[in-house]
DNA sequence: CAGTGGTCTAGACCACACA
DNA sequence: GTGTGGTCTAGACCACTGC
């Protein structure tokens, strides 16, 4: 009943996974080449190639250009993390998304931020603090710094009514980003915003966004205590 | 100097990204079909196909089988998270990996775990608590439950000298997993193990591992306060 | 019915690793 | 020099969508 009649590259991926599970190919060993597998399965080499390429993207095989394909040792798990817009995440859980601006100020960057955003020291940034809520319950407290050299139009944007992440995504849709995740105890002030107790643990997500080699923004999101970020391999 | 002479599908990806950045293709709009792009770039359709497929895997385009390719709206960022073995992570930071077993006990599963591991109520699990350290400093406190129905040989394994994750990876290399990440305040007892203060915030990673539809293990890792998990898009 | 993306094929050329 | 994986080509069939 659970059987699927896979064909083509999916079938080959499946079959190779079976052989791996059954230790027919051992960890670290070189498996047969594309030509050999193509002959064995009676398919074109391109089909085997796709199967092998995808398995190596999943971290299960390791391919080397002119040497061969090996079973990965010390397999690191590759999880695909989807980082949705906050609005999307909240609405897809069935709640109503709410937003409001807590603070807005032009400030010069603190030392730690100068390094992380590769700023010249004199630069002014736009500092925002915003609260995202789910059906009225505070959900995320966001501290954001926007590089006015890269995004000067931020100065005149209306962040009372527009969440800075969505505004930035519209202004510059194709940036790259670095993320970090950690945990912090809430300060008394932050706890108040999140309707939590001072000292409670908050899941922290930080993001630095780049346009080519120019920093765009630094954002630190403090999630309501109890929040879990989920993923699946 | 920074110029690269890309060719083939990489060139096409690059060029399409440029058009997206310059809003030549607008968010939500349908872009030209594979045949048209192949003609434009003077390449085979398979080459365009690969470029478009990869862009859609990156969440930048959305393809529908018999309808067309659109520019993704409300772009969710896709981050690739690599989850290394603890030993690997510690050693790659230049520190020496250390391990020791804190507790080992056969226990029946608590209620919350019965649900999450889809156990029958009567089942006994192996409960382990272990400490991972980096150059002598406590790094992660791990609480682990192993399903003895799926992995009976765990009962006789030597977890004094073998870290349960590595042992399990050897026993059953090709499992699937669910992850969650969150934050918790350390209990007095856990804090002591981690050489931290009670109440400090700890980054928590939980993992449930499955072999087909059988649960293998539940692990909860409490990281030393201050730890950050990094990733990049 | 025309056009789409998904997939496969049989062939090809390449640069390099390894012996 | 042989074999490897990486890539490309020109052609094909398919199932389905949207007209």
GROMACS .gro file of C-alpha atoms (C1' of nucleotides) in nm:
model
  504
    1UNK     CA    1   0.000   0.000   0.000
    2UNK     CA    2   0.283   0.239   0.081
    3UNK     CA    3   0.456   0.129  -0.238
    4UNK     CA    4   0.524   0.388  -0.503
    5UNK     CA    5   0.624   0.301  -0.855
    6UNK     CA    6   0.906   0.548  -0.890
    7UNK     CA    7   1.088   0.573  -1.212
    8UNK     CA    8   1.390   0.749  -1.347
    9UNK     CA    9   1.617   0.941  -1.119
   10UNK     CA   10   1.387   0.907  -0.821
   11UNK     CA   11   1.394   0.532  -0.846
   12UNK     CA   12   1.770   0.538  -0.861
   13UNK     CA   13   1.797   0.766  -0.558
   14UNK     CA   14   1.567   0.534  -0.371
   15UNK     CA   15   1.751   0.223  -0.468
   16UNK     CA   16   2.088   0.375  -0.377
   17UNK     CA   17   1.949   0.480  -0.039
   18UNK     CA   18   1.832   0.124   0.015
   19UNK     CA   19   2.178  -0.007  -0.059
   20UNK     CA   20   2.326   0.245   0.180
   21UNK     CA   21   2.085   0.151   0.455
   22UNK     CA   22   2.168  -0.214   0.404
   23UNK     CA   23   2.537  -0.134   0.412
   24UNK     CA   24   2.580  -0.273   0.064
   25UNK     CA   25   2.792   0.037   0.013
   26UNK     CA   26   2.999   0.107   0.321
   27UNK     CA   27   3.073   0.446   0.471
   28UNK     CA   28   3.373   0.604   0.302
   29UNK     CA   29   3.376   0.354   0.017
   30UNK     CA   30   3.373   0.455  -0.348
   31UNK     CA   31   3.055   0.351  -0.524
   32UNK     CA   32   3.035   0.251  -0.891
   33UNK     CA   33   3.078   0.529  -1.147
   34UNK     CA   34   2.802   0.692  -1.344
   35UNK     CA   35   2.865   0.485  -1.654
   36UNK     CA   36   2.848   0.160  -1.462
   37UNK     CA   37   2.531   0.255  -1.278
   38UNK     CA   38   2.368   0.376  -1.598
   39UNK     CA   39   2.436   0.038  -1.754
   40UNK     CA   40   2.310  -0.145  -1.446
   41UNK     CA   41   1.984   0.049  -1.431
   42UNK     CA   42   1.946   0.064  -1.807
   43UNK     CA   43   1.919   0.443  -1.819
   44UNK     CA   44   2.118   0.728  -1.965
   45UNK     CA   45   2.414   0.863  -1.776
   46UNK     CA   46   2.238   1.198  -1.729
   47UNK     CA   47   1.971   1.023  -1.526
   48UNK     CA   48   2.222   0.863  -1.292
   49UNK     CA   49   2.401   1.194  -1.276
   50UNK     CA   50   2.095   1.371  -1.147
   51UNK     CA   51   2.034   1.107  -0.882
   52UNK     CA   52   2.393   1.123  -0.763
   53UNK     CA   53   2.405   1.500  -0.772
   54UNK     CA   54   2.096   1.529  -0.556
   55UNK     CA   55   2.224   1.275  -0.308
   56UNK     CA   56   2.543   1.471  -0.276
   57UNK     CA   57   2.346   1.793  -0.226
   58UNK     CA   58   2.173   1.612   0.059
   59UNK     CA   59   2.509   1.536   0.215
   60UNK     CA   60   2.475   1.162   0.167
   61UNK     CA   61   2.739   1.116  -0.099
   62UNK     CA   62   3.058   1.307  -0.166
   63UNK     CA   63   3.162   1.354  -0.522
   64UNK     CA   64   3.505   1.463  -0.642
   65UNK     CA   65   3.558   1.586  -0.991
   66UNK     CA   66   3.795   1.339  -1.142
   67UNK     CA   67   3.813   1.082  -0.877
   68UNK     CA   68   3.478   0.928  -0.796
   69UNK     CA   69   3.176   0.921  -0.568
   70UNK     CA   70   3.212   0.814  -0.206
   71UNK     CA   71   2.965   0.746   0.073
   72UNK     CA   72   2.993   1.045   0.308
   73UNK     CA   73   3.155   0.968   0.642
   74UNK     CA   74   3.069   1.167   0.953
   75UNK     CA   75   2.751   1.259   0.782
   76UNK     CA   76   2.646   1.612   0.862
   77UNK     CA   77   2.272   1.654   0.840
   78UNK     CA   78   2.157   1.916   0.595
   79UNK     CA   79   1.836   2.078   0.703
   80UNK     CA   80   1.655   2.318   0.484
   81UNK     CA   81   1.534   2.602   0.691
   82UNK     CA   82   1.258   2.816   0.550
   83UNK     CA   83   1.252   3.157   0.699
   84UNK     CA   84   0.913   3.307   0.629
   85UNK     CA   85   0.803   3.664   0.671
   86UNK     CA   86   0.680   3.717   1.022
   87UNK     CA   87   0.339   3.812   0.893
   88UNK     CA   88   0.319   3.490   0.694
   89UNK     CA   89   0.429   3.276   0.983
   90UNK     CA   90   0.173   3.426   1.216
   91UNK     CA   91  -0.113   3.418   0.969
   92UNK     CA   92  -0.043   3.060   0.868
   93UNK     CA   93  -0.094   2.957   1.229
   94UNK     CA   94  -0.442   3.103   1.205
   95UNK     CA   95  -0.376   3.415   1.410
   96UNK     CA   96  -0.413   3.778   1.308
   97UNK     CA   97  -0.094   3.965   1.247
   98UNK     CA   98  -0.038   4.292   1.429
   99UNK     CA   99   0.243   4.542   1.410
  100UNK     CA  100   0.345   4.856   1.586
  101UNK     CA  101   0.643   5.081   1.607
  102UNK     CA  102   0.792   5.126   1.951
  103UNK     CA  103   1.088   5.352   1.877
  104UNK     CA  104   1.248   5.531   1.585
  105UNK     CA  105   1.568   5.729   1.599
  106UNK     CA  106   1.865   5.832   1.391
  107UNK     CA  107   2.174   5.713   1.573
  108UNK     CA  108   2.540   5.658   1.513
  109UNK     CA  109   2.630   5.292   1.523
  110UNK     CA  110   2.762   5.133   1.841
  111UNK     CA  111   3.105   4.973   1.822
  112UNK     CA  112   2.993   4.612   1.793
  113UNK     CA  113   2.771   4.703   1.501
  114UNK     CA  114   3.038   4.897   1.312
  115UNK     CA  115   3.236   4.576   1.286
  116UNK     CA  116   2.949   4.352   1.194
  117UNK     CA  117   2.815   4.581   0.924
  118UNK     CA  118   3.155   4.694   0.796
  119UNK     CA  119   3.066   5.060   0.847
  120UNK     CA  120   3.282   5.366   0.844
  121UNK     CA  121   3.277   5.498   1.198
  122UNK     CA  122   3.104   5.825   1.129
  123UNK     CA  123   2.800   5.673   0.971
  124UNK     CA  124   2.449   5.734   1.098
  125UNK     CA  125   2.196   5.455   1.101
  126UNK     CA  126   1.823   5.444   1.142
  127UNK     CA  127   1.732   5.258   1.457
  128UNK     CA  128   1.387   5.105   1.491
  129UNK     CA  129   1.220   4.898   1.755
  130UNK     CA  130   0.898   4.720   1.662
  131UNK     CA  131   0.659   4.473   1.807
  132UNK     CA  132   0.493   4.196   1.609
  133UNK     CA  133   0.189   4.035   1.761
  134UNK     CA  134  -0.031   3.735   1.695
  135UNK     CA  135  -0.399   3.788   1.765
  136UNK     CA  136  -0.312   4.063   2.008
  137UNK     CA  137  -0.045   3.865   2.194
  138UNK     CA  138   0.307   4.005   2.165
  139UNK     CA  139   0.509   3.762   1.958
  140UNK     CA  140   0.838   3.917   1.853
  141UNK     CA  141   1.027   4.223   1.962
  142UNK     CA  142   1.247   4.345   1.681
  143UNK     CA  143   1.546   4.578   1.706
  144UNK     CA  144   1.662   4.694   1.369
  145UNK     CA  145   1.938   4.913   1.234
  146UNK     CA  146   1.920   5.030   0.875
  147UNK     CA  147   2.226   5.148   0.687
  148UNK     CA  148   2.132   5.487   0.546
  149UNK     CA  149   2.424   5.486   0.309
  150UNK     CA  150   2.285   5.179   0.133
  151UNK     CA  151   1.916   5.264   0.179
  152UNK     CA  152   1.886   5.643   0.214
  153UNK     CA  153   1.517   5.632   0.128
  154UNK     CA  154   1.455   5.461   0.463
  155UNK     CA  155   1.472   5.800   0.633
  156UNK     CA  156   1.146   5.909   0.477
  157UNK     CA  157   0.968   5.573   0.492
  158UNK     CA  158   0.658   5.532   0.705
  159UNK     CA  159   0.750   5.272   0.963
  160UNK     CA  160   0.451   5.353   1.178
  161UNK     CA  161   0.237   5.155   0.937
  162UNK     CA  162   0.488   4.938   0.754
  163UNK     CA  163   0.694   4.667   0.904
  164UNK     CA  164   1.059   4.735   0.815
  165UNK     CA  165   1.130   4.385   0.693
  166UNK     CA  166   0.850   4.393   0.438
  167UNK     CA  167   0.942   4.746   0.337
  168UNK     CA  168   1.303   4.643   0.281
  169UNK     CA  169   1.207   4.332   0.088
  170UNK     CA  170   1.012   4.556  -0.146
  171UNK     CA  171   1.291   4.808  -0.183
  172UNK     CA  172   1.563   4.554  -0.244
  173UNK     CA  173   1.428   4.210  -0.317
  174UNK     CA  174   1.746   4.020  -0.392
  175UNK     CA  175   1.988   4.050  -0.106
  176UNK     CA  176   2.192   3.787   0.072
  177UNK     CA  177   2.182   3.733   0.445
  178UNK     CA  178   2.360   3.580   0.741
  179UNK     CA  179   2.162   3.439   1.027
  180UNK     CA  180   2.242   3.345   1.381
  181UNK     CA  181   2.026   3.186   1.645
  182UNK     CA  182   2.081   3.197   2.017
  183UNK     CA  183   1.913   3.243   2.354
  184UNK     CA  184   1.904   3.537   2.592
  185UNK     CA  185   1.733   3.630   2.912
  186UNK     CA  186   1.488   3.913   2.866
  187UNK     CA  187   1.569   4.249   3.017
  188UNK     CA  188   1.297   4.406   3.228
  189UNK     CA  189   1.215   4.647   2.948
  190UNK     CA  190   1.202   4.388   2.671
  191UNK     CA  191   1.002   4.154   2.888
  192UNK     CA  192   0.743   4.424   2.937
  193UNK     CA  193   0.700   4.462   2.562
  194UNK     CA  194   0.661   4.089   2.520
  195UNK     CA  195   0.423   4.061   2.810
  196UNK     CA  196   0.665   3.824   2.981
  197UNK     CA  197   0.869   3.821   3.299
  198UNK     CA  198   1.215   3.972   3.321
  199UNK     CA  199   1.476   3.698   3.310
  200UNK     CA  200   1.267   3.458   3.103
  201UNK     CA  201   1.456   3.292   2.818
  202UNK     CA  202   1.390   3.424   2.470
  203UNK     CA  203   1.483   3.262   2.142
  204UNK     CA  204   1.689   3.515   1.946
  205UNK     CA  205   1.728   3.533   1.571
  206UNK     CA  206   1.973   3.782   1.426
  207UNK     CA  207   2.004   3.867   1.061
  208UNK     CA  208   2.251   4.076   0.866
  209UNK     CA  209   2.153   4.159   0.511
  210UNK     CA  210   2.388   4.251   0.229
  211UNK     CA  211   2.346   4.395  -0.116
  212UNK     CA  212   2.659   4.283  -0.295
  213UNK     CA  213   2.924   4.399  -0.045
  214UNK     CA  214   2.720   4.676   0.117
  215UNK     CA  215   2.545   4.608   0.442
  216UNK     CA  216   2.177   4.685   0.434
  217UNK     CA  217   2.044   4.611   0.778
  218UNK     CA  218   2.095   4.433   1.107
  219UNK     CA  219   1.792   4.288   1.278
  220UNK     CA  220   1.758   4.117   1.613
  221UNK     CA  221   1.433   3.940   1.683
  222UNK     CA  222   1.349   3.835   2.038
  223UNK     CA  223   1.073   3.577   2.037
  224UNK     CA  224   0.809   3.542   2.302
  225UNK     CA  225   0.922   3.288   2.564
  226UNK     CA  226   0.816   2.936   2.470
  227UNK     CA  227   0.854   2.983   2.095
  228UNK     CA  228   1.003   2.693   1.897
  229UNK     CA  229   1.146   2.705   1.549
  230UNK     CA  230   1.078   2.381   1.365
  231UNK     CA  231   1.241   2.208   1.075
  232UNK     CA  232   1.259   1.868   0.918
  233UNK     CA  233   1.517   1.682   0.718
  234UNK     CA  234   3.893   4.181  -1.141
  235UNK     CA  235   3.581   4.054  -0.970
  236UNK     CA  236   3.447   3.943  -1.306
  237UNK     CA  237   3.390   3.578  -1.366
  238UNK     CA  238   3.329   3.438  -1.709
  239UNK     CA  239   3.041   3.212  -1.624
  240UNK     CA  240   2.895   2.995  -1.889
  241UNK     CA  241   2.606   2.761  -1.929
  242UNK     CA  242   2.345   2.733  -1.660
  243UNK     CA  243   2.541   2.945  -1.415
  244UNK     CA  244   2.551   3.230  -1.658
  245UNK     CA  245   2.179   3.203  -1.709
  246UNK     CA  246   2.109   3.198  -1.336
  247UNK     CA  247   2.324   3.504  -1.297
  248UNK     CA  248   2.163   3.690  -1.580
  249UNK     CA  249   1.813   3.609  -1.456
  250UNK     CA  250   1.908   3.727  -1.108
  251UNK     CA  251   2.031   4.052  -1.261
  252UNK     CA  252   1.700   4.100  -1.436
  253UNK     CA  253   1.517   4.032  -1.114
  254UNK     CA  254   1.730   4.280  -0.921
  255UNK     CA  255   1.666   4.542  -1.186
  256UNK     CA  256   1.295   4.468  -1.177
  257UNK     CA  257   1.298   4.372  -1.541
  258UNK     CA  258   1.082   4.083  -1.427
  259UNK     CA  259   0.839   4.199  -1.162
  260UNK     CA  260   0.733   4.012  -0.850
  261UNK     CA  261   0.449   3.776  -0.928
  262UNK     CA  262   0.490   3.808  -1.304
  263UNK     CA  263   0.532   3.511  -1.535
  264UNK     CA  264   0.871   3.504  -1.701
  265UNK     CA  265   0.939   3.368  -2.049
  266UNK     CA  266   0.916   2.992  -2.096
  267UNK     CA  267   1.207   2.754  -2.126
  268UNK     CA  268   1.189   2.736  -2.503
  269UNK     CA  269   1.196   3.112  -2.540
  270UNK     CA  270   1.484   3.157  -2.298
  271UNK     CA  271   1.678   2.877  -2.464
  272UNK     CA  272   1.642   3.055  -2.795
  273UNK     CA  273   1.738   3.388  -2.642
  274UNK     CA  274   2.052   3.254  -2.478
  275UNK     CA  275   2.133   3.023  -2.765
  276UNK     CA  276   2.147   2.710  -2.549
  277UNK     CA  277   1.957   2.385  -2.521
  278UNK     CA  278   1.636   2.377  -2.323
  279UNK     CA  279   1.793   2.142  -2.068
  280UNK     CA  280   2.041   2.413  -1.977
  281UNK     CA  281   1.771   2.670  -1.915
  282UNK     CA  282   1.576   2.406  -1.727
  283UNK     CA  283   1.858   2.352  -1.485
  284UNK     CA  284   1.898   2.723  -1.422
  285UNK     CA  285   1.526   2.766  -1.358
  286UNK     CA  286   1.502   2.455  -1.146
  287UNK     CA  287   1.782   2.571  -0.919
  288UNK     CA  288   1.635   2.918  -0.886
  289UNK     CA  289   1.306   2.765  -0.782
  290UNK     CA  290   1.484   2.543  -0.530
  291UNK     CA  291   1.629   2.862  -0.387
  292UNK     CA  292   1.279   3.001  -0.348
  293UNK     CA  293   1.335   3.278  -0.602
  294UNK     CA  294   1.106   3.147  -0.873
  295UNK     CA  295   0.791   2.941  -0.852
  296UNK     CA  296   0.725   2.689  -1.121
  297UNK     CA  297   0.396   2.518  -1.195
  298UNK     CA  298   0.380   2.212  -1.407
  299UNK     CA  299   0.174   2.313  -1.703
  300UNK     CA  300   0.134   2.674  -1.644
  301UNK     CA  301   0.463   2.861  -1.627
  302UNK     CA  302   0.735   3.013  -1.414
  303UNK     CA  303   0.662   3.310  -1.191
  304UNK     CA  304   0.876   3.538  -0.979
  305UNK     CA  305   0.809   3.435  -0.620
  306UNK     CA  306   0.614   3.686  -0.416
  307UNK     CA  307   0.654   3.713  -0.040
  308UNK     CA  308   0.984   3.549  -0.083
  309UNK     CA  309   1.062   3.313   0.201
  310UNK     CA  310   1.432   3.281   0.254
  311UNK     CA  311   1.569   2.931   0.224
  312UNK     CA  312   1.865   2.879   0.448
  313UNK     CA  313   2.065   2.564   0.435
  314UNK     CA  314   2.145   2.458   0.783
  315UNK     CA  315   2.427   2.213   0.830
  316UNK     CA  316   2.403   2.021   1.149
  317UNK     CA  317   2.741   1.871   1.223
  318UNK     CA  318   2.832   1.610   1.479
  319UNK     CA  319   2.908   1.776   1.808
  320UNK     CA  320   3.259   1.639   1.802
  321UNK     CA  321   3.317   1.784   1.456
  322UNK     CA  322   3.181   2.122   1.549
  323UNK     CA  323   3.400   2.147   1.856
  324UNK     CA  324   3.713   2.020   1.687
  325UNK     CA  325   3.669   2.249   1.388
  326UNK     CA  326   3.681   2.544   1.626
  327UNK     CA  327   4.025   2.427   1.735
  328UNK     CA  328   3.919   2.291   2.075
  329UNK     CA  329   3.954   1.938   2.209
  330UNK     CA  330   3.637   1.739   2.230
  331UNK     CA  331   3.548   1.577   2.559
  332UNK     CA  332   3.260   1.352   2.654
  333UNK     CA  333   3.126   1.197   2.967
  334UNK     CA  334   2.819   1.012   3.077
  335UNK     CA  335   2.627   1.172   3.361
  336UNK     CA  336   2.334   0.934   3.398
  337UNK     CA  337   2.207   0.610   3.250
  338UNK     CA  338   1.881   0.445   3.338
  339UNK     CA  339   1.608   0.228   3.194
  340UNK     CA  340   1.283   0.418   3.233
  341UNK     CA  341   0.929   0.414   3.106
  342UNK     CA  342   0.852   0.711   2.890
  343UNK     CA  343   0.689   1.022   3.037
  344UNK     CA  344   0.357   1.125   2.884
  345UNK     CA  345   0.484   1.405   2.663
  346UNK     CA  346   0.738   1.171   2.510
  347UNK     CA  347   0.488   0.893   2.440
  348UNK     CA  348   0.307   1.128   2.206
  349UNK     CA  349   0.612   1.270   2.037
  350UNK     CA  350   0.771   0.931   1.972
  351UNK     CA  351   0.444   0.751   1.894
  352UNK     CA  352   0.514   0.487   2.158
  353UNK     CA  353   0.289   0.229   2.309
  354UNK     CA  354   0.246   0.328   2.670
  355UNK     CA  355   0.413   0.031   2.827
  356UNK     CA  356   0.738   0.074   2.649
  357UNK     CA  357   1.069   0.114   2.828
  358UNK     CA  358   1.330   0.352   2.700
  359UNK     CA  359   1.694   0.400   2.772
  360UNK     CA  360   1.753   0.739   2.928
  361UNK     CA  361   2.096   0.897   2.906
  362UNK     CA  362   2.237   1.225   3.017
  363UNK     CA  363   2.574   1.328   2.880
  364UNK     CA  364   2.803   1.623   2.880
  365UNK     CA  365   3.003   1.737   2.581
  366UNK     CA  366   3.293   1.968   2.646
  367UNK     CA  367   3.530   2.184   2.445
  368UNK     CA  368   3.885   2.196   2.578
  369UNK     CA  369   3.755   2.112   2.923
  370UNK     CA  370   3.477   2.371   2.923
  371UNK     CA  371   3.124   2.226   2.937
  372UNK     CA  372   2.959   2.293   2.605
  373UNK     CA  373   2.640   2.093   2.572
  374UNK     CA  374   2.427   1.901   2.815
  375UNK     CA  375   2.240   1.629   2.633
  376UNK     CA  376   1.932   1.443   2.752
  377UNK     CA  377   1.856   1.148   2.535
  378UNK     CA  378   1.589   0.880   2.522
  379UNK     CA  379   1.648   0.576   2.304
  380UNK     CA  380   1.361   0.358   2.186
  381UNK     CA  381   1.461   0.005   2.284
  382UNK     CA  382   1.200  -0.146   2.057
  383UNK     CA  383   1.371   0.005   1.754
  384UNK     CA  384   1.727  -0.020   1.885
  385UNK     CA  385   1.740  -0.306   2.138
  386UNK     CA  386   2.117  -0.332   2.109
  387UNK     CA  387   2.143   0.006   2.283
  388UNK     CA  388   2.093  -0.171   2.616
  389UNK     CA  389   2.431  -0.336   2.595
  390UNK     CA  390   2.619  -0.050   2.431
  391UNK     CA  391   2.900   0.122   2.616
  392UNK     CA  392   2.787   0.479   2.659
  393UNK     CA  393   3.054   0.551   2.916
  394UNK     CA  394   3.302   0.579   2.634
  395UNK     CA  395   3.083   0.639   2.329
  396UNK     CA  396   2.870   0.937   2.266
  397UNK     CA  397   2.518   0.815   2.189
  398UNK     CA  398   2.476   1.024   1.877
  399UNK     CA  399   2.786   0.882   1.715
  400UNK     CA  400   2.694   0.532   1.828
  401UNK     CA  401   2.347   0.567   1.678
  402UNK     CA  402   2.478   0.711   1.353
  403UNK     CA  403   2.692   0.401   1.321
  404UNK     CA  404   2.408   0.164   1.405
  405UNK     CA  405   2.156   0.325   1.173
  406UNK     CA  406   2.314   0.566   0.933
  407UNK     CA  407   2.015   0.664   0.721
  408UNK     CA  408   1.740   0.793   0.938
  409UNK     CA  409   1.524   1.102   0.902
  410UNK     CA  410   1.490   1.364   1.169
  411UNK     CA  411   1.280   1.654   1.295
  412UNK     CA  412   1.448   1.943   1.466
  413UNK     CA  413   1.329   2.222   1.685
  414UNK     CA  414   1.518   2.515   1.830
  415UNK     CA  415   1.417   2.721   2.126
  416UNK     CA  416   1.539   2.886   2.444
  417UNK     CA  417   1.508   2.788   2.808
  418UNK     CA  418   1.634   2.908   3.140
  419UNK     CA  419   1.873   2.661   3.299
  420UNK     CA  420   1.761   2.476   3.608
  421UNK     CA  421   1.997   2.482   3.902
  422UNK     CA  422   2.104   2.127   3.828
  423UNK     CA  423   2.160   2.174   3.455
  424UNK     CA  424   2.342   2.500   3.517
  425UNK     CA  425   2.583   2.321   3.746
  426UNK     CA  426   2.669   2.071   3.474
  427UNK     CA  427   2.727   2.351   3.226
  428UNK     CA  428   2.930   2.554   3.472
  429UNK     CA  429   2.677   2.835   3.441
  430UNK     CA  430   2.436   3.014   3.669
  431UNK     CA  431   2.084   2.892   3.733
  432UNK     CA  432   1.837   3.096   3.529
  433UNK     CA  433   2.079   3.180   3.249
  434UNK     CA  434   1.934   3.139   2.901
  435UNK     CA  435   2.037   2.830   2.709
  436UNK     CA  436   1.991   2.765   2.339
  437UNK     CA  437   1.801   2.438   2.306
  438UNK     CA  438   1.808   2.203   2.010
  439UNK     CA  439   1.573   1.906   2.011
  440UNK     CA  440   1.584   1.623   1.763
  441UNK     CA  441   1.356   1.329   1.700
  442UNK     CA  442   1.495   1.060   1.474
  443UNK     CA  443   1.292   0.811   1.274
  444UNK     CA  444   1.371   0.493   1.088
  445UNK     CA  445   1.089   0.467   0.840
  446UNK     CA  446   0.792   0.508   1.074
  447UNK     CA  447   0.961   0.385   1.391
  448UNK     CA  448   1.095   0.639   1.635
  449UNK     CA  449   1.460   0.587   1.717
  450UNK     CA  450   1.551   0.853   1.966
  451UNK     CA  451   1.467   1.187   2.119
  452UNK     CA  452   1.753   1.418   2.210
  453UNK     CA  453   1.750   1.753   2.381
  454UNK     CA  454   2.070   1.951   2.375
  455UNK     CA  455   2.114   2.246   2.608
  456UNK     CA  456   2.398   2.465   2.490
  457UNK     CA  457   2.628   2.661   2.714
  458UNK     CA  458   2.494   3.015   2.761
  459UNK     CA  459   2.625   3.248   2.491
  460UNK     CA  460   2.631   2.989   2.214
  461UNK     CA  461   2.519   3.101   1.868
  462UNK     CA  462   2.420   2.882   1.577
  463UNK     CA  463   2.524   3.040   1.249
  464UNK     CA  464   2.405   3.004   0.896
  465UNK     CA  465   2.420   3.188   0.568
  466UNK     CA  466   2.197   3.211   0.265
  467DC     C1'  467  -0.564   2.237  -2.893
  468DA     C1'  468  -0.134   2.477  -2.819
  469DG     C1'  469   0.199   2.549  -2.478
  470DT     C1'  470   0.398   2.442  -2.037
  471DG     C1'  471   0.751   2.234  -1.739
  472DG     C1'  472   0.931   1.746  -1.601
  473DT     C1'  473   1.189   1.405  -1.752
  474DC     C1'  474   1.463   1.098  -2.033
  475DT     C1'  475   1.803   0.966  -2.412
  476DA     C1'  476   2.230   0.909  -2.669
  477DG     C1'  477   2.571   1.133  -2.776
  478DA     C1'  478   2.960   1.462  -2.700
  479DC     C1'  479   3.368   1.749  -2.510
  480DC     C1'  480   3.633   1.885  -2.122
  481DA     C1'  481   3.990   1.912  -1.740
  482DC     C1'  482   4.184   1.691  -1.430
  483DA     C1'  483   4.326   1.274  -1.075
  484DC     C1'  484   4.556   0.893  -1.054
  485DA     C1'  485   4.846   0.536  -1.174
  486DG     C1'  486   4.661   0.738  -2.089
  487DT     C1'  487   4.237   0.606  -1.877
  488DG     C1'  488   3.851   0.706  -1.623
  489DT     C1'  489   3.608   1.036  -1.363
  490DG     C1'  490   3.234   1.362  -1.290
  491DG     C1'  491   3.055   1.830  -1.490
  492DT     C1'  492   2.827   2.004  -1.843
  493DC     C1'  493   2.597   2.073  -2.281
  494DT     C1'  494   2.307   1.944  -2.703
  495DA     C1'  495   1.918   1.818  -2.990
  496DG     C1'  496   1.572   1.569  -2.982
  497DA     C1'  497   1.177   1.329  -2.772
  498DC     C1'  498   0.741   1.192  -2.496
  499DC     C1'  499   0.434   1.305  -2.133
  500DA     C1'  500   0.044   1.500  -1.854
  501DC     C1'  501  -0.159   1.851  -1.775
  502DT     C1'  502  -0.338   2.373  -1.795
  503DG     C1'  503  -0.575   2.721  -1.976
  504DC     C1'  504  -0.767   2.887  -2.379
   0.00000   0.00000   0.00000
